[in-house]
Amino acid sequence: MDTHVIQTENLTKSYGTRIAVNHLNLTVEAKQIHGFLGPNGAGKTTTIKMLVGLLRPDSGSLKILGMNAAGDKPRIRERIGYMPELPKFPKHLTGEELLDVYGRMYNIPKETRRKRIPELLKMVGLEGRGRDRIGKYSKGMQQRIGIAQALLNDPELVILDEPSIGLDPVGMVEVRDMVKEIVKGGQTVFFSSHLLAEVQQICDHVSIINNGNMLFTGTLDEVASKAGPSRRLVLEVQKASDSILHALKALSFATVNTNDNTYTLHLKTKDDVRAEISRAVSAAGGVILRMQEEGGGLEDAFMSLVGKEAE
Ligand SMILES: Nc1ncnc2c1ncn2[C@@H]1O[C@H](COP(=O)(O)OP(=O)(O)O)[C@@H](O)[C@H]1O
Ligand SMILES: [Mg+2]
């Protein structure tokens, strides 16, 4: 059995001369919560629109649930759920009516719709609000009805484009809980975000994209370690001096910034160089009060990957 829920090869899309998605190889396995992380304009929405069949790729191949996106579009659509970025729904419909319209589109029988719609409203925290018009919904409620809509056909794969954009912190926590709830049902979730913290809190896997290029894909830990973040050592001395600075600058494996009695060394090596630093400072007549490693982790990886790409 094919466990690849999403598999793209060299997926490419340009708008005019601007390459929005560039030879993207993306693999998402069954039951993952897979975050699609990148700054604004990275190419996330363009990729997602190709995944759900709203945009035609210029080149490359694309398989969803083992089916070829080009030939099997209607069959794929039955088995995936999709929430667009900032969904806009007709304001005059109530939440229930909206879900019913979508349910009919998916050919969900009336009896099933009658049972499923209240369940979904409850799941996304809109219990009791199903009879209100969407025009009266807050931004957060509109996102939630969007998530409910994406779950209507009990999809195997749920694709959410920036589900928590425009939400306040409470709304973001709620979305996070909803996503975790979805996965409990054995479904796969692929969602985009420009927020590292969000991805870190929800996902087990992450693909980082910038300028249309895949920078890294793997588990959160793999991304954090393999991306090779720059390491920093923060060094606090009793009294800064020119000779200490001189000694530190002479070290071949680091560059130095200084601020009062603190030196920050940006290490170019992965070796443990603390003893060497300590000797250099002592030889220059300095006394070290504190030596601490900073950075590392996904945040540094993300910043260094995105930063490198921008250069
Ligand atoms: N309809 C469009 N016409 C022209 N350029 C577009 C269009 N949609 C997106 N782009 C450009 O393609 C790039 C990727 O955009 P997008 O996929 O929306 O990124 P993201 O969702 O990561 O913010 C950006 O440079 C954006 O300006
Ligand atoms: Mg987008």
mmCIF file of N, CA and C in Angstrom, residues 23-149:
data_model
loop_
_atom_site.group_PDB
_atom_site.id
_atom_site.type_symbol
_atom_site.label_atom_id
_atom_site.label_comp_id
_atom_site.label_asym_id
_atom_site.label_seq_id
_atom_site.Cartn_x
_atom_site.Cartn_y
_atom_site.Cartn_z
ATOM 1 N N HIS A 23 10.388 23.522 -8.796
ATOM 2 C CA HIS A 23 10.845 22.125 -8.708
ATOM 3 C C HIS A 23 10.686 21.542 -7.307
ATOM 4 N N LEU A 24 9.495 21.661 -6.801
ATOM 5 C CA LEU A 24 9.235 21.268 -5.418
ATOM 6 C C LEU A 24 9.003 19.764 -5.293
ATOM 7 N N ASN A 25 9.781 19.145 -4.414
ATOM 8 C CA ASN A 25 9.580 17.731 -4.088
ATOM 9 C C ASN A 25 9.041 17.658 -2.671
ATOM 10 N N LEU A 26 7.799 17.274 -2.579
ATOM 11 C CA LEU A 26 7.137 17.252 -1.273
ATOM 12 C C LEU A 26 6.523 15.877 -1.067
ATOM 13 N N THR A 27 6.810 15.283 0.075
ATOM 14 C CA THR A 27 6.198 13.999 0.407
ATOM 15 C C THR A 27 5.566 14.093 1.780
ATOM 16 N N VAL A 28 4.312 13.745 1.850
ATOM 17 C CA VAL A 28 3.596 13.699 3.117
ATOM 18 C C VAL A 28 3.051 12.287 3.288
ATOM 19 N N GLU A 29 3.385 11.690 4.421
ATOM 20 C CA GLU A 29 2.954 10.312 4.673
ATOM 21 C C GLU A 29 1.647 10.297 5.463
ATOM 22 N N ALA A 30 0.974 9.157 5.404
ATOM 23 C CA ALA A 30 -0.302 9.002 6.097
ATOM 24 C C ALA A 30 -0.156 9.279 7.585
ATOM 25 N N LYS A 31 -1.153 9.900 8.130
ATOM 26 C CA LYS A 31 -1.298 10.168 9.571
ATOM 27 C C LYS A 31 -0.325 11.205 10.115
ATOM 28 N N GLN A 32 0.400 11.865 9.255
ATOM 29 C CA GLN A 32 1.255 12.952 9.744
ATOM 30 C C GLN A 32 0.422 14.214 9.987
ATOM 31 N N ILE A 33 0.916 15.025 10.917
ATOM 32 C CA ILE A 33 0.494 16.422 10.948
ATOM 33 C C ILE A 33 1.678 17.157 10.352
ATOM 34 N N HIS A 34 1.525 17.573 9.133
ATOM 35 C CA HIS A 34 2.672 18.074 8.395
ATOM 36 C C HIS A 34 2.513 19.586 8.189
ATOM 37 N N GLY A 35 3.436 20.321 8.737
ATOM 38 C CA GLY A 35 3.394 21.774 8.608
ATOM 39 C C GLY A 35 4.139 22.217 7.360
ATOM 40 N N PHE A 36 3.569 23.177 6.669
ATOM 41 C CA PHE A 36 4.174 23.725 5.458
ATOM 42 C C PHE A 36 4.528 25.161 5.804
ATOM 43 N N LEU A 37 5.813 25.330 6.151
ATOM 44 C CA LEU A 37 6.231 26.574 6.795
ATOM 45 C C LEU A 37 7.025 27.443 5.840
ATOM 46 N N GLY A 38 6.719 28.720 5.836
ATOM 47 C CA GLY A 38 7.506 29.646 5.027
ATOM 48 C C GLY A 38 6.969 31.055 5.193
ATOM 49 N N PRO A 39 7.816 32.046 4.962
ATOM 50 C CA PRO A 39 7.360 33.431 5.098
ATOM 51 C C PRO A 39 6.322 33.782 4.027
ATOM 52 N N ASN A 40 5.698 34.929 4.189
ATOM 53 C CA ASN A 40 4.717 35.364 3.191
ATOM 54 C C ASN A 40 5.362 35.429 1.819
ATOM 55 N N GLY A 41 4.647 34.942 0.821
ATOM 56 C CA GLY A 41 5.157 34.980 -0.543
ATOM 57 C C GLY A 41 6.064 33.814 -0.886
ATOM 58 N N ALA A 42 6.190 32.848 0.042
ATOM 59 C CA ALA A 42 7.115 31.732 -0.170
ATOM 60 C C ALA A 42 6.644 30.772 -1.260
ATOM 61 N N GLY A 43 5.330 30.729 -1.466
ATOM 62 C CA GLY A 43 4.790 29.801 -2.465
ATOM 63 C C GLY A 43 3.862 28.749 -1.878
ATOM 64 N N LYS A 44 3.451 28.952 -0.634
ATOM 65 C CA LYS A 44 2.617 27.957 0.044
ATOM 66 C C LYS A 44 1.235 27.838 -0.604
ATOM 67 N N THR A 45 0.577 28.975 -0.753
ATOM 68 C CA THR A 45 -0.786 28.941 -1.307
ATOM 69 C C THR A 45 -0.774 28.416 -2.735
ATOM 70 N N THR A 46 0.206 28.820 -3.504
ATOM 71 C CA THR A 46 0.303 28.334 -4.891
ATOM 72 C C THR A 46 0.460 26.815 -4.904
ATOM 73 N N THR A 47 1.308 26.295 -4.023
ATOM 74 C CA THR A 47 1.479 24.837 -3.941
ATOM 75 C C THR A 47 0.161 24.166 -3.579
ATOM 76 N N ILE A 48 -0.494 24.697 -2.549
ATOM 77 C CA ILE A 48 -1.738 24.090 -2.071
ATOM 78 C C ILE A 48 -2.806 24.115 -3.152
ATOM 79 N N LYS A 49 -2.879 25.231 -3.891
ATOM 80 C CA LYS A 49 -3.879 25.297 -4.968
ATOM 81 C C LYS A 49 -3.606 24.238 -6.034
ATOM 82 N N MET A 50 -2.345 23.935 -6.260
ATOM 83 C CA MET A 50 -2.046 22.853 -7.205
ATOM 84 C C MET A 50 -2.445 21.505 -6.609
ATOM 85 N N LEU A 51 -2.198 21.341 -5.302
ATOM 86 C CA LEU A 51 -2.549 20.064 -4.655
ATOM 87 C C LEU A 51 -4.041 19.781 -4.752
ATOM 88 N N VAL A 52 -4.841 20.813 -4.597
ATOM 89 C CA VAL A 52 -6.294 20.584 -4.576
ATOM 90 C C VAL A 52 -6.929 20.765 -5.954
ATOM 91 N N GLY A 53 -6.108 20.999 -6.956
ATOM 92 C CA GLY A 53 -6.626 21.027 -8.320
ATOM 93 C C GLY A 53 -7.202 22.364 -8.765
ATOM 94 N N LEU A 54 -6.874 23.438 -8.049
ATOM 95 C CA LEU A 54 -7.378 24.758 -8.452
ATOM 96 C C LEU A 54 -6.425 25.467 -9.397
ATOM 97 N N LEU A 55 -5.188 25.038 -9.411
ATOM 98 C CA LEU A 55 -4.192 25.608 -10.314
ATOM 99 C C LEU A 55 -3.507 24.464 -11.036
ATOM 100 N N ARG A 56 -3.219 24.677 -12.296
ATOM 101 C CA ARG A 56 -2.531 23.651 -13.052
ATOM 102 C C ARG A 56 -1.026 23.906 -12.995
ATOM 103 N N PRO A 57 -0.252 22.894 -12.621
ATOM 104 C CA PRO A 57 1.203 23.092 -12.591
ATOM 105 C C PRO A 57 1.750 23.363 -13.996
ATOM 106 N N ASP A 58 2.838 24.132 -14.080
ATOM 107 C CA ASP A 58 3.517 24.307 -15.378
ATOM 108 C C ASP A 58 4.230 23.010 -15.755
ATOM 109 N N SER A 59 4.837 22.403 -14.738
ATOM 110 C CA SER A 59 5.539 21.141 -14.987
ATOM 111 C C SER A 59 5.696 20.392 -13.678
ATOM 112 N N GLY A 60 6.143 19.156 -13.782
ATOM 113 C CA GLY A 60 6.298 18.327 -12.597
ATOM 114 C C GLY A 60 5.088 17.435 -12.422
ATOM 115 N N SER A 61 5.219 16.500 -11.459
ATOM 116 C CA SER A 61 4.110 15.576 -11.258
ATOM 117 C C SER A 61 3.579 15.689 -9.842
ATOM 118 N N LEU A 62 2.364 15.205 -9.701
ATOM 119 C CA LEU A 62 1.647 15.414 -8.456
ATOM 120 C C LEU A 62 0.722 14.232 -8.216
ATOM 121 N N LYS A 63 0.915 13.571 -7.081
ATOM 122 C CA LYS A 63 0.027 12.463 -6.717
ATOM 123 C C LYS A 63 -0.603 12.744 -5.371
ATOM 124 N N ILE A 64 -1.907 12.523 -5.301
ATOM 125 C CA ILE A 64 -2.630 12.677 -4.047
ATOM 126 C C ILE A 64 -3.294 11.338 -3.754
ATOM 127 N N LEU A 65 -3.065 10.795 -2.563
ATOM 128 C CA LEU A 65 -3.625 9.499 -2.180
ATOM 129 C C LEU A 65 -3.365 8.452 -3.252
ATOM 130 N N GLY A 66 -2.195 8.549 -3.825
ATOM 131 C CA GLY A 66 -1.782 7.577 -4.826
ATOM 132 C C GLY A 66 -2.377 7.787 -6.207
ATOM 133 N N MET A 67 -3.215 8.808 -6.339
ATOM 134 C CA MET A 67 -3.838 9.060 -7.647
ATOM 135 C C MET A 67 -3.145 10.216 -8.355
ATOM 136 N N ASN A 68 -3.161 10.143 -9.661
ATOM 137 C CA ASN A 68 -2.569 11.221 -10.437
ATOM 138 C C ASN A 68 -3.497 12.421 -10.479
ATOM 139 N N ALA A 69 -2.955 13.576 -10.068
ATOM 140 C CA ALA A 69 -3.824 14.744 -9.943
ATOM 141 C C ALA A 69 -4.473 15.107 -11.271
ATOM 142 N N ALA A 70 -3.756 14.908 -12.355
ATOM 143 C CA ALA A 70 -4.284 15.344 -13.639
ATOM 144 C C ALA A 70 -5.530 14.544 -14.032
ATOM 145 N N GLY A 71 -5.464 13.211 -13.911
ATOM 146 C CA GLY A 71 -6.554 12.393 -14.412
ATOM 147 C C GLY A 71 -7.691 12.134 -13.435
ATOM 148 N N ASP A 72 -7.386 12.162 -12.145
ATOM 149 C CA ASP A 72 -8.349 11.679 -11.163
ATOM 150 C C ASP A 72 -8.988 12.783 -10.331
ATOM 151 N N LYS A 73 -9.029 13.962 -10.870
ATOM 152 C CA LYS A 73 -9.462 15.114 -10.084
ATOM 153 C C LYS A 73 -10.745 14.884 -9.265
ATOM 154 N N PRO A 74 -11.844 14.445 -9.885
ATOM 155 C CA PRO A 74 -13.080 14.303 -9.097
ATOM 156 C C PRO A 74 -12.943 13.264 -7.989
ATOM 157 N N ARG A 75 -12.240 12.174 -8.278
ATOM 158 C CA ARG A 75 -12.074 11.133 -7.250
ATOM 159 C C ARG A 75 -11.211 11.627 -6.103
ATOM 160 N N ILE A 76 -10.233 12.461 -6.429
ATOM 161 C CA ILE A 76 -9.395 13.032 -5.367
ATOM 162 C C ILE A 76 -10.234 13.971 -4.514
ATOM 163 N N ARG A 77 -11.025 14.796 -5.173
ATOM 164 C CA ARG A 77 -11.796 15.807 -4.446
ATOM 165 C C ARG A 77 -12.722 15.168 -3.414
ATOM 166 N N GLU A 78 -13.240 13.995 -3.732
ATOM 167 C CA GLU A 78 -14.126 13.305 -2.788
ATOM 168 C C GLU A 78 -13.405 12.929 -1.504
ATOM 169 N N ARG A 79 -12.098 12.726 -1.619
ATOM 170 C CA ARG A 79 -11.391 12.153 -0.467
ATOM 171 C C ARG A 79 -10.517 13.153 0.280
ATOM 172 N N ILE A 80 -10.505 14.403 -0.161
ATOM 173 C CA ILE A 80 -9.750 15.406 0.591
ATOM 174 C C ILE A 80 -10.664 16.534 1.059
ATOM 175 N N GLY A 81 -10.229 17.198 2.113
ATOM 176 C CA GLY A 81 -10.916 18.391 2.582
ATOM 177 C C GLY A 81 -9.960 19.556 2.431
ATOM 178 N N TYR A 82 -10.487 20.716 2.134
ATOM 179 C CA TYR A 82 -9.621 21.862 1.857
ATOM 180 C C TYR A 82 -10.231 23.123 2.436
ATOM 181 N N MET A 83 -9.446 23.830 3.204
ATOM 182 C CA MET A 83 -9.863 25.158 3.621
ATOM 183 C C MET A 83 -8.936 26.187 2.993
ATOM 184 N N PRO A 84 -9.495 27.069 2.149
ATOM 185 C CA PRO A 84 -8.638 28.082 1.518
ATOM 186 C C PRO A 84 -8.148 29.109 2.536
ATOM 187 N N GLU A 85 -7.143 29.854 2.120
ATOM 188 C CA GLU A 85 -6.626 30.952 2.946
ATOM 189 C C GLU A 85 -7.733 31.999 3.072
ATOM 190 N N LEU A 86 -7.982 32.472 4.277
ATOM 191 C CA LEU A 86 -9.040 33.456 4.521
ATOM 192 C C LEU A 86 -10.313 33.147 3.727
ATOM 193 N N PRO A 87 -10.992 32.068 4.115
ATOM 194 C CA PRO A 87 -12.177 31.679 3.348
ATOM 195 C C PRO A 87 -13.253 32.765 3.390
ATOM 196 N N LYS A 88 -13.868 32.970 2.245
ATOM 197 C CA LYS A 88 -14.974 33.939 2.167
ATOM 198 C C LYS A 88 -16.238 33.173 1.804
ATOM 199 N N PHE A 89 -17.190 33.157 2.702
ATOM 200 C CA PHE A 89 -18.424 32.436 2.457
ATOM 201 C C PHE A 89 -19.566 33.436 2.291
ATOM 202 N N PRO A 90 -20.625 33.020 1.588
ATOM 203 C CA PRO A 90 -21.766 33.921 1.426
ATOM 204 C C PRO A 90 -22.322 34.343 2.789
ATOM 205 N N LYS A 91 -22.409 35.658 2.989
ATOM 206 C CA LYS A 91 -22.783 36.183 4.300
ATOM 207 C C LYS A 91 -24.234 35.909 4.676
ATOM 208 N N HIS A 92 -25.083 35.718 3.644
ATOM 209 C CA HIS A 92 -26.509 35.586 3.942
ATOM 210 C C HIS A 92 -26.883 34.182 4.404
ATOM 211 N N LEU A 93 -25.960 33.220 4.237
ATOM 212 C CA LEU A 93 -26.240 31.853 4.676
ATOM 213 C C LEU A 93 -25.940 31.715 6.154
ATOM 214 N N THR A 94 -26.671 30.837 6.806
ATOM 215 C CA THR A 94 -26.300 30.492 8.176
ATOM 216 C C THR A 94 -25.203 29.433 8.099
ATOM 217 N N GLY A 95 -24.563 29.216 9.231
ATOM 218 C CA GLY A 95 -23.511 28.207 9.278
ATOM 219 C C GLY A 95 -24.029 26.842 8.845
ATOM 220 N N GLU A 96 -25.205 26.486 9.362
ATOM 221 C CA GLU A 96 -25.811 25.197 8.999
ATOM 222 C C GLU A 96 -26.092 25.116 7.509
ATOM 223 N N GLU A 97 -26.643 26.194 6.982
ATOM 224 C CA GLU A 97 -26.982 26.196 5.547
ATOM 225 C C GLU A 97 -25.727 26.038 4.694
ATOM 226 N N LEU A 98 -24.684 26.740 5.110
ATOM 227 C CA LEU A 98 -23.441 26.644 4.348
ATOM 228 C C LEU A 98 -22.941 25.202 4.309
ATOM 229 N N LEU A 99 -22.917 24.575 5.474
ATOM 230 C CA LEU A 99 -22.430 23.193 5.526
ATOM 231 C C LEU A 99 -23.350 22.277 4.717
ATOM 232 N N ASP A 100 -24.633 22.581 4.724
ATOM 233 C CA ASP A 100 -25.571 21.760 3.960
ATOM 234 C C ASP A 100 -25.322 21.895 2.447
ATOM 235 N N VAL A 101 -25.026 23.137 2.017
ATOM 236 C CA VAL A 101 -24.724 23.364 0.594
ATOM 237 C C VAL A 101 -23.494 22.545 0.193
ATOM 238 N N TYR A 102 -22.462 22.646 1.013
ATOM 239 C CA TYR A 102 -21.241 21.889 0.701
ATOM 240 C C TYR A 102 -21.517 20.390 0.758
ATOM 241 N N GLY A 103 -22.329 19.972 1.721
ATOM 242 C CA GLY A 103 -22.658 18.548 1.864
ATOM 243 C C GLY A 103 -23.347 18.023 0.618
ATOM 244 N N ARG A 104 -24.240 18.827 0.049
ATOM 245 C CA ARG A 104 -24.923 18.411 -1.181
ATOM 246 C C ARG A 104 -23.921 18.318 -2.326
ATOM 247 N N MET A 105 -22.968 19.268 -2.317
ATOM 248 C CA MET A 105 -21.937 19.229 -3.357
ATOM 249 C C MET A 105 -21.126 17.941 -3.301
ATOM 250 N N TYR A 106 -20.934 17.454 -2.090
ATOM 251 C CA TYR A 106 -20.175 16.212 -1.924
ATOM 252 C C TYR A 106 -21.074 14.981 -2.069
ATOM 253 N N ASN A 107 -22.331 15.211 -2.419
ATOM 254 C CA ASN A 107 -23.291 14.098 -2.527
ATOM 255 C C ASN A 107 -23.455 13.330 -1.228
ATOM 256 N N ILE A 108 -23.381 14.032 -0.119
ATOM 257 C CA ILE A 108 -23.613 13.372 1.164
ATOM 258 C C ILE A 108 -25.135 13.264 1.349
ATOM 259 N N PRO A 109 -25.642 12.059 1.635
ATOM 260 C CA PRO A 109 -27.093 11.896 1.763
ATOM 261 C C PRO A 109 -27.675 12.775 2.868
ATOM 262 N N LYS A 110 -28.937 13.125 2.684
ATOM 263 C CA LYS A 110 -29.597 14.057 3.592
ATOM 264 C C LYS A 110 -29.522 13.594 5.050
ATOM 265 N N GLU A 111 -29.793 12.315 5.274
ATOM 266 C CA GLU A 111 -29.774 11.779 6.640
ATOM 267 C C GLU A 111 -28.410 11.964 7.291
ATOM 268 N N THR A 112 -27.380 11.674 6.505
ATOM 269 C CA THR A 112 -26.014 11.813 7.017
ATOM 270 C C THR A 112 -25.708 13.277 7.308
ATOM 271 N N ARG A 113 -26.127 14.151 6.408
ATOM 272 C CA ARG A 113 -25.883 15.587 6.621
ATOM 273 C C ARG A 113 -26.533 16.043 7.925
ATOM 274 N N ARG A 114 -27.760 15.588 8.135
ATOM 275 C CA ARG A 114 -28.519 16.014 9.311
ATOM 276 C C ARG A 114 -27.810 15.608 10.597
ATOM 277 N N LYS A 115 -27.101 14.488 10.521
ATOM 278 C CA LYS A 115 -26.410 13.988 11.704
ATOM 279 C C LYS A 115 -25.027 14.642 11.831
ATOM 280 N N ARG A 116 -24.369 14.768 10.694
ATOM 281 C CA ARG A 116 -22.964 15.179 10.703
ATOM 282 C C ARG A 116 -22.786 16.676 10.968
ATOM 283 N N ILE A 117 -23.693 17.480 10.444
ATOM 284 C CA ILE A 117 -23.512 18.936 10.567
ATOM 285 C C ILE A 117 -23.497 19.402 12.028
ATOM 286 N N PRO A 118 -24.452 18.970 12.857
ATOM 287 C CA PRO A 118 -24.356 19.382 14.277
ATOM 288 C C PRO A 118 -23.086 18.867 14.960
ATOM 289 N N GLU A 119 -22.673 17.668 14.589
ATOM 290 C CA GLU A 119 -21.430 17.128 15.164
ATOM 291 C C GLU A 119 -20.240 18.030 14.836
ATOM 292 N N LEU A 120 -20.181 18.429 13.578
ATOM 293 C CA LEU A 120 -19.061 19.271 13.138
ATOM 294 C C LEU A 120 -19.108 20.637 13.796
ATOM 295 N N LEU A 121 -20.309 21.203 13.874
ATOM 296 C CA LEU A 121 -20.438 22.522 14.514
ATOM 297 C C LEU A 121 -19.934 22.442 15.951
ATOM 298 N N LYS A 122 -20.253 21.337 16.593
ATOM 299 C CA LYS A 122 -19.807 21.158 17.966
ATOM 300 C C LYS A 122 -18.285 21.052 18.010
ATOM 301 N N MET A 123 -17.757 20.260 17.095
ATOM 302 C CA MET A 123 -16.318 20.029 17.096
ATOM 303 C C MET A 123 -15.534 21.323 16.907
ATOM 304 N N VAL A 124 -16.033 22.223 16.075
ATOM 305 C CA VAL A 124 -15.277 23.462 15.835
ATOM 306 C C VAL A 124 -15.724 24.590 16.769
ATOM 307 N N GLY A 125 -16.506 24.234 17.779
ATOM 308 C CA GLY A 125 -16.871 25.224 18.784
ATOM 309 C C GLY A 125 -17.938 26.201 18.334
ATOM 310 N N LEU A 126 -18.776 25.776 17.405
ATOM 311 C CA LEU A 126 -19.860 26.658 16.957
ATOM 312 C C LEU A 126 -21.223 26.087 17.335
ATOM 313 N N GLU A 127 -21.220 25.263 18.366
ATOM 314 C CA GLU A 127 -22.474 24.701 18.834
ATOM 315 C C GLU A 127 -23.400 25.848 19.231
ATOM 316 N N GLY A 128 -24.640 25.764 18.792
ATOM 317 C CA GLY A 128 -25.593 26.827 19.134
ATOM 318 C C GLY A 128 -25.515 28.037 18.220
ATOM 319 N N ARG A 129 -24.520 28.079 17.323
ATOM 320 C CA ARG A 129 -24.395 29.234 16.424
ATOM 321 C C ARG A 129 -24.705 28.872 14.979
ATOM 322 N N GLY A 130 -25.113 27.640 14.761
ATOM 323 C CA GLY A 130 -25.382 27.150 13.409
ATOM 324 C C GLY A 130 -26.511 27.869 12.704
ATOM 325 N N ARG A 131 -27.410 28.473 13.462
ATOM 326 C CA ARG A 131 -28.548 29.170 12.845
ATOM 327 C C ARG A 131 -28.259 30.651 12.631
ATOM 328 N N ASP A 132 -27.091 31.105 13.046
ATOM 329 C CA ASP A 132 -26.719 32.509 12.816
ATOM 330 C C ASP A 132 -26.140 32.674 11.419
ATOM 331 N N ARG A 133 -26.394 33.852 10.859
ATOM 332 C CA ARG A 133 -25.842 34.118 9.527
ATOM 333 C C ARG A 133 -24.326 34.323 9.610
ATOM 334 N N ILE A 134 -23.642 33.877 8.570
ATOM 335 C CA ILE A 134 -22.186 33.981 8.544
ATOM 336 C C ILE A 134 -21.742 35.445 8.578
ATOM 337 N N GLY A 135 -22.589 36.312 8.044
ATOM 338 C CA GLY A 135 -22.312 37.754 8.106
ATOM 339 C C GLY A 135 -22.130 38.255 9.532
ATOM 340 N N LYS A 136 -22.697 37.510 10.472
ATOM 341 C CA LYS A 136 -22.580 37.931 11.878
ATOM 342 C C LYS A 136 -21.438 37.213 12.595
ATOM 343 N N TYR A 137 -20.762 36.344 11.898
ATOM 344 C CA TYR A 137 -19.662 35.605 12.515
ATOM 345 C C TYR A 137 -18.417 36.492 12.621
ATOM 346 N N SER A 138 -17.675 36.293 13.684
ATOM 347 C CA SER A 138 -16.360 36.946 13.796
ATOM 348 C C SER A 138 -15.403 36.244 12.832
ATOM 349 N N LYS A 139 -14.231 36.854 12.678
ATOM 350 C CA LYS A 139 -13.204 36.259 11.811
ATOM 351 C C LYS A 139 -12.878 34.832 12.253
ATOM 352 N N GLY A 140 -12.738 34.663 13.563
ATOM 353 C CA GLY A 140 -12.398 33.355 14.114
ATOM 354 C C GLY A 140 -13.485 32.337 13.825
ATOM 355 N N MET A 141 -14.748 32.774 13.935
ATOM 356 C CA MET A 141 -15.862 31.858 13.662
ATOM 357 C C MET A 141 -15.892 31.482 12.186
ATOM 358 N N GLN A 142 -15.513 32.435 11.331
ATOM 359 C CA GLN A 142 -15.482 32.111 9.895
ATOM 360 C C GLN A 142 -14.389 31.085 9.582
ATOM 361 N N GLN A 143 -13.257 31.223 10.273
ATOM 362 C CA GLN A 143 -12.203 30.220 10.107
ATOM 363 C C GLN A 143 -12.717 28.854 10.557
ATOM 364 N N ARG A 144 -13.451 28.864 11.655
ATOM 365 C CA ARG A 144 -13.925 27.593 12.199
ATOM 366 C C ARG A 144 -14.953 26.939 11.304
ATOM 367 N N ILE A 145 -15.845 27.753 10.733
ATOM 368 C CA ILE A 145 -16.826 27.147 9.823
ATOM 369 C C ILE A 145 -16.084 26.634 8.587
ATOM 370 N N GLY A 146 -14.973 27.312 8.252
ATOM 371 C CA GLY A 146 -14.129 26.844 7.145
ATOM 372 C C GLY A 146 -13.518 25.480 7.450
ATOM 373 N N ILE A 147 -13.098 25.298 8.677
ATOM 374 C CA ILE A 147 -12.530 24.002 9.063
ATOM 375 C C ILE A 147 -13.622 22.930 9.044
ATOM 376 N N ALA A 148 -14.796 23.293 9.561
ATOM 377 C CA ALA A 148 -15.921 22.340 9.541
ATOM 378 C C ALA A 148 -16.225 21.930 8.098
ATOM 379 N N GLN A 149 -16.231 22.903 7.211
ATOM 380 C CA GLN A 149 -16.489 22.641 5.792
ATOM 381 C C GLN A 149 -15.463 21.669 5.227
#
